[in-house]
């Protein structure tokens, strides 16, 4: 099909250097007659997901000798069954353990937002985001454990929806944190995000035609607005003003519980404990093949005690209850997805002399988005920048099982953000 040919031309161009670890456009063309809600959609698959007959390497060299997968991951199978044309496997942060998106083994996909300066794509679903932002794919399948869909969506100027974790099966996806991992996708539009979610979650989104004036929004002032750079701050304030002008009710609330997350996760959090459990044997054999920055974070889990892990799980449940109570009466919280625009790759590229900048950037990128994973919630990142600005994401979020509300209001907000500004 024409779309597939266009996607292939982009995928094979310089814009997609380091984006795909492998492509299968000829096979996709042979499958193009399939029908379904994703019929004719070029779909990219993060290298975290099993595809029958292929080795899942999770962006690492440590898994390269592994046995090929015997079956497609359920998420991949659902995309194919819905007519999606799988065009290739995308590059990612090794083992999905960082929000920056650099990969020392396979190179770093370049964010297409800035023709002058090569900037980070965000991670860990880096190649997935760039495949969608450039047009090499209409849907990029990825995962979100602390923001790995929403961070690259925000930095690349596309839409990233993180559903409630339990709605989409995580089987056949190489795990990072079994507690927090979420399987979800990136698209160019909210309409496409809804279609993608309906396929991945095998459920229909309940449509709701309430006007924006019927929604109540909260803006959380604790931490979410700290260290926001000028571009992000401008875009966020402008967006709130446009929403208010449409009649949306927006309250600023402290949501001070966000500050408690540092204490709750002081011993390393779920990702450290669970990734160490997952990687302990592989590290014994292939520690030298790991990205050192990733390995350091995994090895934090080595010294976590059983009682600390159990305490973390209990503290999280109590924290969720508190936050849910504080958000009673609101349809969604609005925050900047990430507080900064995409920094240059040169600032955080592999190299010990840039480790400090890398870890500082990583913490900043994950700060807002990871709150939603701890909440077991759902969230969408929508582009809210203007032409000529670097991409900025607006995150609308809430607790578990509020996916339909978030998607419905995202349709309104998305239309508002793509309509021309009043003079």
PDB file of C-alpha atoms in Angstrom, residues 53-319:
ATOM      1  CA  UNK A  53      10.979 -16.940  15.417  1.00  0.00           C
ATOM      2  CA  UNK A  54      12.963 -13.863  16.515  1.00  0.00           C
ATOM      3  CA  UNK A  55      15.323 -13.276  19.430  1.00  0.00           C
ATOM      4  CA  UNK A  56      14.134 -10.638  21.898  1.00  0.00           C
ATOM      5  CA  UNK A  57      17.255  -8.736  22.971  1.00  0.00           C
ATOM      6  CA  UNK A  58      15.712  -5.791  24.879  1.00  0.00           C
ATOM      7  CA  UNK A  59      18.266  -3.445  23.316  1.00  0.00           C
ATOM      8  CA  UNK A  60      21.132  -5.369  24.937  1.00  0.00           C
ATOM      9  CA  UNK A  61      24.078  -7.499  23.829  1.00  0.00           C
ATOM     10  CA  UNK A  62      23.645  -9.776  26.851  1.00  0.00           C
ATOM     11  CA  UNK A  63      20.627 -11.576  25.317  1.00  0.00           C
ATOM     12  CA  UNK A  64      21.960 -11.918  21.768  1.00  0.00           C
ATOM     13  CA  UNK A  65      22.630 -15.634  22.016  1.00  0.00           C
ATOM     14  CA  UNK A  66      19.171 -16.452  23.420  1.00  0.00           C
ATOM     15  CA  UNK A  67      16.686 -18.824  21.818  1.00  0.00           C
ATOM     16  CA  UNK A  68      14.161 -17.275  19.415  1.00  0.00           C
ATOM     17  CA  UNK A  69      10.653 -16.706  20.777  1.00  0.00           C
ATOM     18  CA  UNK A  70       8.208 -19.530  20.090  1.00  0.00           C
ATOM     19  CA  UNK A  71       5.159 -17.240  19.917  1.00  0.00           C
ATOM     20  CA  UNK A  72       4.181 -13.593  19.565  1.00  0.00           C
ATOM     21  CA  UNK A  73       3.612 -11.683  22.802  1.00  0.00           C
ATOM     22  CA  UNK A  74      -0.178 -11.238  23.283  1.00  0.00           C
ATOM     23  CA  UNK A  75       0.139  -7.494  22.571  1.00  0.00           C
ATOM     24  CA  UNK A  76       1.883  -8.205  19.250  1.00  0.00           C
ATOM     25  CA  UNK A  77      -0.643 -10.931  18.377  1.00  0.00           C
ATOM     26  CA  UNK A  78      -3.533  -8.512  19.012  1.00  0.00           C
ATOM     27  CA  UNK A  79      -1.992  -5.835  16.781  1.00  0.00           C
ATOM     28  CA  UNK A  80      -1.497  -8.357  13.973  1.00  0.00           C
ATOM     29  CA  UNK A  81      -4.991  -9.811  14.374  1.00  0.00           C
ATOM     30  CA  UNK A  82      -6.418  -6.284  14.054  1.00  0.00           C
ATOM     31  CA  UNK A  83      -4.708  -5.864  10.668  1.00  0.00           C
ATOM     32  CA  UNK A  84      -1.588  -4.045  11.894  1.00  0.00           C
ATOM     33  CA  UNK A  85       1.422  -4.461   9.586  1.00  0.00           C
ATOM     34  CA  UNK A  86       4.516  -5.079  11.690  1.00  0.00           C
ATOM     35  CA  UNK A  87       7.386  -3.253   9.966  1.00  0.00           C
ATOM     36  CA  UNK A  88      10.227  -3.870  12.405  1.00  0.00           C
ATOM     37  CA  UNK A  89      11.741  -3.995  15.877  1.00  0.00           C
ATOM     38  CA  UNK A  90      12.763  -0.705  17.424  1.00  0.00           C
ATOM     39  CA  UNK A  91      15.833   0.307  19.394  1.00  0.00           C
ATOM     40  CA  UNK A  92      15.417   1.140  23.084  1.00  0.00           C
ATOM     41  CA  UNK A  93      17.265   1.943  26.269  1.00  0.00           C
ATOM     42  CA  UNK A  94      18.921  -1.319  27.309  1.00  0.00           C
ATOM     43  CA  UNK A  95      16.444  -3.399  29.359  1.00  0.00           C
ATOM     44  CA  UNK A  96      14.115  -0.345  29.394  1.00  0.00           C
ATOM     45  CA  UNK A  97      15.971   1.062  32.400  1.00  0.00           C
ATOM     46  CA  UNK A  98      16.154   4.837  31.726  1.00  0.00           C
ATOM     47  CA  UNK A  99      14.072   7.717  30.439  1.00  0.00           C
ATOM     48  CA  UNK A 100      16.837   9.294  28.351  1.00  0.00           C
ATOM     49  CA  UNK A 101      16.915   6.947  25.356  1.00  0.00           C
ATOM     50  CA  UNK A 102      20.661   6.598  24.697  1.00  0.00           C
ATOM     51  CA  UNK A 103      21.992   3.166  23.769  1.00  0.00           C
ATOM     52  CA  UNK A 104      25.775   2.531  23.690  1.00  0.00           C
ATOM     53  CA  UNK A 105      25.419  -0.724  21.725  1.00  0.00           C
ATOM     54  CA  UNK A 106      23.110   0.276  18.867  1.00  0.00           C
ATOM     55  CA  UNK A 107      23.460   4.062  18.751  1.00  0.00           C
ATOM     56  CA  UNK A 108      20.844   6.581  19.832  1.00  0.00           C
ATOM     57  CA  UNK A 109      17.834   7.435  17.658  1.00  0.00           C
ATOM     58  CA  UNK A 110      17.789  11.177  16.951  1.00  0.00           C
ATOM     59  CA  UNK A 111      14.713  13.160  17.935  1.00  0.00           C
ATOM     60  CA  UNK A 112      13.314  14.585  14.653  1.00  0.00           C
ATOM     61  CA  UNK A 113      12.175  17.822  16.352  1.00  0.00           C
ATOM     62  CA  UNK A 114      15.319  19.872  15.723  1.00  0.00           C
ATOM     63  CA  UNK A 115      17.064  19.896  12.318  1.00  0.00           C
ATOM     64  CA  UNK A 116      20.053  21.801  13.786  1.00  0.00           C
ATOM     65  CA  UNK A 117      20.931  19.944  17.001  1.00  0.00           C
ATOM     66  CA  UNK A 118      20.743  16.150  17.469  1.00  0.00           C
ATOM     67  CA  UNK A 119      18.609  15.771  20.608  1.00  0.00           C
ATOM     68  CA  UNK A 120      17.660  12.788  22.746  1.00  0.00           C
ATOM     69  CA  UNK A 121      14.428  11.000  21.827  1.00  0.00           C
ATOM     70  CA  UNK A 122      13.567  10.122  25.429  1.00  0.00           C
ATOM     71  CA  UNK A 123      13.276   6.548  26.628  1.00  0.00           C
ATOM     72  CA  UNK A 124      13.056   3.842  27.133  1.00  0.00           C
ATOM     73  CA  UNK A 125      10.810   3.471  24.051  1.00  0.00           C
ATOM     74  CA  UNK A 126      13.193   5.636  22.007  1.00  0.00           C
ATOM     75  CA  UNK A 127      13.022   3.972  18.599  1.00  0.00           C
ATOM     76  CA  UNK A 128       9.254   3.509  18.950  1.00  0.00           C
ATOM     77  CA  UNK A 129       8.775   7.264  19.424  1.00  0.00           C
ATOM     78  CA  UNK A 130      11.013   8.267  16.539  1.00  0.00           C
ATOM     79  CA  UNK A 131       9.374   5.689  14.243  1.00  0.00           C
ATOM     80  CA  UNK A 132       5.999   7.353  14.896  1.00  0.00           C
ATOM     81  CA  UNK A 133       7.268  10.954  14.890  1.00  0.00           C
ATOM     82  CA  UNK A 134       8.978  10.505  11.498  1.00  0.00           C
ATOM     83  CA  UNK A 135       6.111   8.560   9.913  1.00  0.00           C
ATOM     84  CA  UNK A 136       7.938   5.224   9.650  1.00  0.00           C
ATOM     85  CA  UNK A 137       5.089   3.774  11.739  1.00  0.00           C
ATOM     86  CA  UNK A 138       1.561   4.874  12.601  1.00  0.00           C
ATOM     87  CA  UNK A 139       1.653   3.013  15.907  1.00  0.00           C
ATOM     88  CA  UNK A 140       4.713   2.319  18.045  1.00  0.00           C
ATOM     89  CA  UNK A 141       4.254  -0.474  20.580  1.00  0.00           C
ATOM     90  CA  UNK A 142       6.245   0.132  23.737  1.00  0.00           C
ATOM     91  CA  UNK A 143       6.181  -0.157  27.500  1.00  0.00           C
ATOM     92  CA  UNK A 144       5.891   2.287  30.403  1.00  0.00           C
ATOM     93  CA  UNK A 145       7.332   1.431  33.846  1.00  0.00           C
ATOM     94  CA  UNK A 146       8.143   4.951  35.008  1.00  0.00           C
ATOM     95  CA  UNK A 147       7.313   6.982  31.907  1.00  0.00           C
ATOM     96  CA  UNK A 148       8.873   5.071  28.996  1.00  0.00           C
ATOM     97  CA  UNK A 149       5.970   5.844  26.633  1.00  0.00           C
ATOM     98  CA  UNK A 150       5.074   9.352  27.827  1.00  0.00           C
ATOM     99  CA  UNK A 151       8.612  10.762  28.091  1.00  0.00           C
ATOM    100  CA  UNK A 152       9.588  10.055  24.456  1.00  0.00           C
ATOM    101  CA  UNK A 153       6.087  11.057  23.302  1.00  0.00           C
ATOM    102  CA  UNK A 154       6.489  14.434  25.038  1.00  0.00           C
ATOM    103  CA  UNK A 155      10.038  15.033  23.779  1.00  0.00           C
ATOM    104  CA  UNK A 156       9.210  14.013  20.200  1.00  0.00           C
ATOM    105  CA  UNK A 157       5.878  15.848  19.975  1.00  0.00           C
ATOM    106  CA  UNK A 158       3.498  12.894  19.617  1.00  0.00           C
ATOM    107  CA  UNK A 159       0.763  11.219  21.705  1.00  0.00           C
ATOM    108  CA  UNK A 160       1.602   8.583  24.324  1.00  0.00           C
ATOM    109  CA  UNK A 161      -1.127   6.828  26.327  1.00  0.00           C
ATOM    110  CA  UNK A 162      -0.287   4.773  29.424  1.00  0.00           C
ATOM    111  CA  UNK A 163      -3.284   2.644  30.318  1.00  0.00           C
ATOM    112  CA  UNK A 164      -4.024   1.139  33.710  1.00  0.00           C
ATOM    113  CA  UNK A 165      -1.368  -1.596  33.886  1.00  0.00           C
ATOM    114  CA  UNK A 166      -3.736  -4.544  34.316  1.00  0.00           C
ATOM    115  CA  UNK A 167      -5.701  -3.828  31.125  1.00  0.00           C
ATOM    116  CA  UNK A 168      -3.084  -5.098  28.641  1.00  0.00           C
ATOM    117  CA  UNK A 169      -1.218  -8.404  29.091  1.00  0.00           C
ATOM    118  CA  UNK A 170       2.522  -8.017  29.787  1.00  0.00           C
ATOM    119  CA  UNK A 171       3.291 -11.655  28.910  1.00  0.00           C
ATOM    120  CA  UNK A 172       5.994 -12.022  26.277  1.00  0.00           C
ATOM    121  CA  UNK A 173       7.529  -8.639  27.140  1.00  0.00           C
ATOM    122  CA  UNK A 174      10.940  -8.747  28.823  1.00  0.00           C
ATOM    123  CA  UNK A 175      10.173  -7.381  32.311  1.00  0.00           C
ATOM    124  CA  UNK A 176      11.787  -4.464  34.137  1.00  0.00           C
ATOM    125  CA  UNK A 177       9.465  -4.248  37.146  1.00  0.00           C
ATOM    126  CA  UNK A 178       6.656  -6.797  37.336  1.00  0.00           C
ATOM    127  CA  UNK A 179       4.788  -4.394  39.667  1.00  0.00           C
ATOM    128  CA  UNK A 180       4.953  -1.298  37.458  1.00  0.00           C
ATOM    129  CA  UNK A 181       5.371  -2.496  33.841  1.00  0.00           C
ATOM    130  CA  UNK A 182       2.625  -1.367  31.449  1.00  0.00           C
ATOM    131  CA  UNK A 183       2.223  -2.336  27.784  1.00  0.00           C
ATOM    132  CA  UNK A 184       0.959   0.567  25.664  1.00  0.00           C
ATOM    133  CA  UNK A 185       1.553   2.552  22.484  1.00  0.00           C
ATOM    134  CA  UNK A 186       2.453   5.863  20.858  1.00  0.00           C
ATOM    135  CA  UNK A 187       0.547   7.434  17.970  1.00  0.00           C
ATOM    136  CA  UNK A 188       0.250  10.801  16.193  1.00  0.00           C
ATOM    137  CA  UNK A 189      -3.343  11.533  17.291  1.00  0.00           C
ATOM    138  CA  UNK A 190      -5.691  10.872  20.214  1.00  0.00           C
ATOM    139  CA  UNK A 191      -8.113   9.111  17.853  1.00  0.00           C
ATOM    140  CA  UNK A 192      -5.362   6.676  16.920  1.00  0.00           C
ATOM    141  CA  UNK A 193      -4.442   6.273  20.597  1.00  0.00           C
ATOM    142  CA  UNK A 194      -8.028   5.190  21.349  1.00  0.00           C
ATOM    143  CA  UNK A 195      -8.037   2.691  18.464  1.00  0.00           C
ATOM    144  CA  UNK A 196      -4.654   1.317  19.576  1.00  0.00           C
ATOM    145  CA  UNK A 197      -5.834   0.970  23.179  1.00  0.00           C
ATOM    146  CA  UNK A 198      -9.045  -0.785  22.137  1.00  0.00           C
ATOM    147  CA  UNK A 199      -6.992  -3.347  20.210  1.00  0.00           C
ATOM    148  CA  UNK A 200      -4.302  -3.835  22.874  1.00  0.00           C
ATOM    149  CA  UNK A 201      -6.763  -4.059  25.782  1.00  0.00           C
ATOM    150  CA  UNK A 202      -9.441  -5.952  23.793  1.00  0.00           C
ATOM    151  CA  UNK A 203     -12.113  -3.590  25.103  1.00  0.00           C
ATOM    152  CA  UNK A 204     -14.242  -0.721  23.817  1.00  0.00           C
ATOM    153  CA  UNK A 205     -13.638   2.796  25.146  1.00  0.00           C
ATOM    154  CA  UNK A 206     -16.921   4.267  26.362  1.00  0.00           C
ATOM    155  CA  UNK A 207     -17.376   7.541  24.461  1.00  0.00           C
ATOM    156  CA  UNK A 208     -18.663  10.533  26.325  1.00  0.00           C
ATOM    157  CA  UNK A 209     -19.796  13.765  24.692  1.00  0.00           C
ATOM    158  CA  UNK A 210     -19.642  16.029  27.751  1.00  0.00           C
ATOM    159  CA  UNK A 211     -18.174  19.432  26.816  1.00  0.00           C
ATOM    160  CA  UNK A 212     -14.893  20.588  28.332  1.00  0.00           C
ATOM    161  CA  UNK A 213     -16.839  22.847  30.696  1.00  0.00           C
ATOM    162  CA  UNK A 214     -18.202  19.714  32.405  1.00  0.00           C
ATOM    163  CA  UNK A 215     -14.711  18.559  33.444  1.00  0.00           C
ATOM    164  CA  UNK A 216     -12.938  19.406  36.665  1.00  0.00           C
ATOM    165  CA  UNK A 217      -9.153  19.474  36.528  1.00  0.00           C
ATOM    166  CA  UNK A 218      -6.537  19.741  39.237  1.00  0.00           C
ATOM    167  CA  UNK A 219      -3.039  21.128  38.794  1.00  0.00           C
ATOM    168  CA  UNK A 220      -0.736  19.513  41.368  1.00  0.00           C
ATOM    169  CA  UNK A 221       1.684  22.148  42.655  1.00  0.00           C
ATOM    170  CA  UNK A 222       3.965  19.842  44.670  1.00  0.00           C
ATOM    171  CA  UNK A 223       7.104  18.917  42.697  1.00  0.00           C
ATOM    172  CA  UNK A 224       5.333  18.654  39.320  1.00  0.00           C
ATOM    173  CA  UNK A 225       6.067  22.299  38.453  1.00  0.00           C
ATOM    174  CA  UNK A 226       9.588  22.487  39.943  1.00  0.00           C
ATOM    175  CA  UNK A 227      12.593  23.189  37.660  1.00  0.00           C
ATOM    176  CA  UNK A 228      10.346  23.658  34.632  1.00  0.00           C
ATOM    177  CA  UNK A 229      12.288  25.253  31.778  1.00  0.00           C
ATOM    178  CA  UNK A 230      11.031  28.385  30.024  1.00  0.00           C
ATOM    179  CA  UNK A 231       9.608  26.627  26.946  1.00  0.00           C
ATOM    180  CA  UNK A 232       7.723  24.055  29.021  1.00  0.00           C
ATOM    181  CA  UNK A 233       6.463  26.679  31.474  1.00  0.00           C
ATOM    182  CA  UNK A 234       5.135  28.901  28.669  1.00  0.00           C
ATOM    183  CA  UNK A 235       3.410  26.042  26.857  1.00  0.00           C
ATOM    184  CA  UNK A 236       1.835  24.708  30.057  1.00  0.00           C
ATOM    185  CA  UNK A 237       0.488  28.117  31.177  1.00  0.00           C
ATOM    186  CA  UNK A 238      -0.783  28.860  27.665  1.00  0.00           C
ATOM    187  CA  UNK A 239      -2.590  25.500  27.594  1.00  0.00           C
ATOM    188  CA  UNK A 240      -4.238  26.072  30.982  1.00  0.00           C
ATOM    189  CA  UNK A 241      -5.397  29.520  29.767  1.00  0.00           C
ATOM    190  CA  UNK A 242      -6.915  27.996  26.623  1.00  0.00           C
ATOM    191  CA  UNK A 243      -8.707  25.314  28.666  1.00  0.00           C
ATOM    192  CA  UNK A 244     -10.088  27.921  31.057  1.00  0.00           C
ATOM    193  CA  UNK A 245     -11.265  30.008  28.108  1.00  0.00           C
ATOM    194  CA  UNK A 246     -13.242  26.939  26.945  1.00  0.00           C
ATOM    195  CA  UNK A 247     -14.945  26.757  30.347  1.00  0.00           C
ATOM    196  CA  UNK A 248     -12.864  23.989  31.940  1.00  0.00           C
ATOM    197  CA  UNK A 249     -12.675  24.298  35.734  1.00  0.00           C
ATOM    198  CA  UNK A 250      -9.082  24.080  36.924  1.00  0.00           C
ATOM    199  CA  UNK A 251      -8.031  24.170  40.588  1.00  0.00           C
ATOM    200  CA  UNK A 252      -4.498  24.304  41.919  1.00  0.00           C
ATOM    201  CA  UNK A 253      -4.096  21.736  44.701  1.00  0.00           C
ATOM    202  CA  UNK A 254      -0.974  20.867  46.698  1.00  0.00           C
ATOM    203  CA  UNK A 255      -1.222  17.047  46.415  1.00  0.00           C
ATOM    204  CA  UNK A 256       1.560  16.997  48.999  1.00  0.00           C
ATOM    205  CA  UNK A 257       1.541  13.161  48.990  1.00  0.00           C
ATOM    206  CA  UNK A 258       3.829  13.319  45.942  1.00  0.00           C
ATOM    207  CA  UNK A 259       6.629  14.377  48.245  1.00  0.00           C
ATOM    208  CA  UNK A 260       6.279  11.127  50.241  1.00  0.00           C
ATOM    209  CA  UNK A 261       7.412   9.028  47.261  1.00  0.00           C
ATOM    210  CA  UNK A 262      11.065   9.804  47.958  1.00  0.00           C
ATOM    211  CA  UNK A 263      10.791   8.303  51.439  1.00  0.00           C
ATOM    212  CA  UNK A 264       8.675   5.343  50.298  1.00  0.00           C
ATOM    213  CA  UNK A 265      11.238   4.429  47.612  1.00  0.00           C
ATOM    214  CA  UNK A 266      14.380   5.294  49.574  1.00  0.00           C
ATOM    215  CA  UNK A 267      15.642   1.696  49.525  1.00  0.00           C
ATOM    216  CA  UNK A 268      15.594   1.548  45.714  1.00  0.00           C
ATOM    217  CA  UNK A 269      11.989   1.057  44.689  1.00  0.00           C
ATOM    218  CA  UNK A 270      10.312  -1.752  42.764  1.00  0.00           C
ATOM    219  CA  UNK A 271      12.442  -1.398  39.608  1.00  0.00           C
ATOM    220  CA  UNK A 272      15.708  -2.015  41.472  1.00  0.00           C
ATOM    221  CA  UNK A 273      14.438  -4.999  43.474  1.00  0.00           C
ATOM    222  CA  UNK A 274      12.524  -6.675  40.680  1.00  0.00           C
ATOM    223  CA  UNK A 275      15.084  -6.058  37.938  1.00  0.00           C
ATOM    224  CA  UNK A 276      17.823  -7.549  40.093  1.00  0.00           C
ATOM    225  CA  UNK A 277      15.669 -10.640  40.636  1.00  0.00           C
ATOM    226  CA  UNK A 278      15.167 -10.865  36.845  1.00  0.00           C
ATOM    227  CA  UNK A 279      18.826 -10.205  35.910  1.00  0.00           C
ATOM    228  CA  UNK A 280      20.814 -11.934  38.660  1.00  0.00           C
ATOM    229  CA  UNK A 281      21.803 -15.004  36.577  1.00  0.00           C
ATOM    230  CA  UNK A 282      22.390 -13.062  33.378  1.00  0.00           C
ATOM    231  CA  UNK A 283      24.643 -10.621  35.275  1.00  0.00           C
ATOM    232  CA  UNK A 284      26.762 -13.531  36.521  1.00  0.00           C
ATOM    233  CA  UNK A 285      27.430 -14.613  32.946  1.00  0.00           C
ATOM    234  CA  UNK A 286      27.425 -11.355  30.979  1.00  0.00           C
ATOM    235  CA  UNK A 287      27.920  -8.377  33.335  1.00  0.00           C
ATOM    236  CA  UNK A 288      30.590  -7.008  30.970  1.00  0.00           C
ATOM    237  CA  UNK A 289      28.043  -6.811  28.123  1.00  0.00           C
ATOM    238  CA  UNK A 290      25.662  -4.496  29.990  1.00  0.00           C
ATOM    239  CA  UNK A 291      25.426  -0.740  29.549  1.00  0.00           C
ATOM    240  CA  UNK A 292      27.243   0.289  32.746  1.00  0.00           C
ATOM    241  CA  UNK A 293      24.660   2.966  33.555  1.00  0.00           C
ATOM    242  CA  UNK A 294      21.908   0.347  33.420  1.00  0.00           C
ATOM    243  CA  UNK A 295      23.891  -2.213  35.379  1.00  0.00           C
ATOM    244  CA  UNK A 296      24.490   0.259  38.224  1.00  0.00           C
ATOM    245  CA  UNK A 297      20.752   0.802  38.569  1.00  0.00           C
ATOM    246  CA  UNK A 298      19.928  -2.927  38.473  1.00  0.00           C
ATOM    247  CA  UNK A 299      22.577  -3.738  41.077  1.00  0.00           C
ATOM    248  CA  UNK A 300      20.922  -1.344  43.537  1.00  0.00           C
ATOM    249  CA  UNK A 301      18.426  -4.182  44.050  1.00  0.00           C
ATOM    250  CA  UNK A 302      21.128  -6.535  45.340  1.00  0.00           C
ATOM    251  CA  UNK A 303      21.145  -5.061  48.845  1.00  0.00           C
ATOM    252  CA  UNK A 304      17.424  -4.548  49.299  1.00  0.00           C
ATOM    253  CA  UNK A 305      16.126  -6.646  52.183  1.00  0.00           C
ATOM    254  CA  UNK A 306      12.972  -8.760  52.028  1.00  0.00           C
ATOM    255  CA  UNK A 307      11.283  -6.685  54.747  1.00  0.00           C
ATOM    256  CA  UNK A 308      12.087  -3.478  52.845  1.00  0.00           C
ATOM    257  CA  UNK A 309      10.443  -4.851  49.713  1.00  0.00           C
ATOM    258  CA  UNK A 310       7.347  -5.971  51.639  1.00  0.00           C
ATOM    259  CA  UNK A 311       7.203  -2.603  53.384  1.00  0.00           C
ATOM    260  CA  UNK A 312       7.417  -0.850  50.027  1.00  0.00           C
ATOM    261  CA  UNK A 313       4.398  -2.793  48.737  1.00  0.00           C
ATOM    262  CA  UNK A 314       2.337  -1.918  51.835  1.00  0.00           C
ATOM    263  CA  UNK A 315       3.430   1.728  51.767  1.00  0.00           C
ATOM    264  CA  UNK A 316       2.443   1.974  48.111  1.00  0.00           C
ATOM    265  CA  UNK A 317      -1.079   0.659  48.781  1.00  0.00           C
ATOM    266  CA  UNK A 318      -1.598   3.157  51.623  1.00  0.00           C
ATOM    267  CA  UNK A 319      -0.208   5.958  49.455  1.00  0.00           C
TER     268      UNK A 319
END
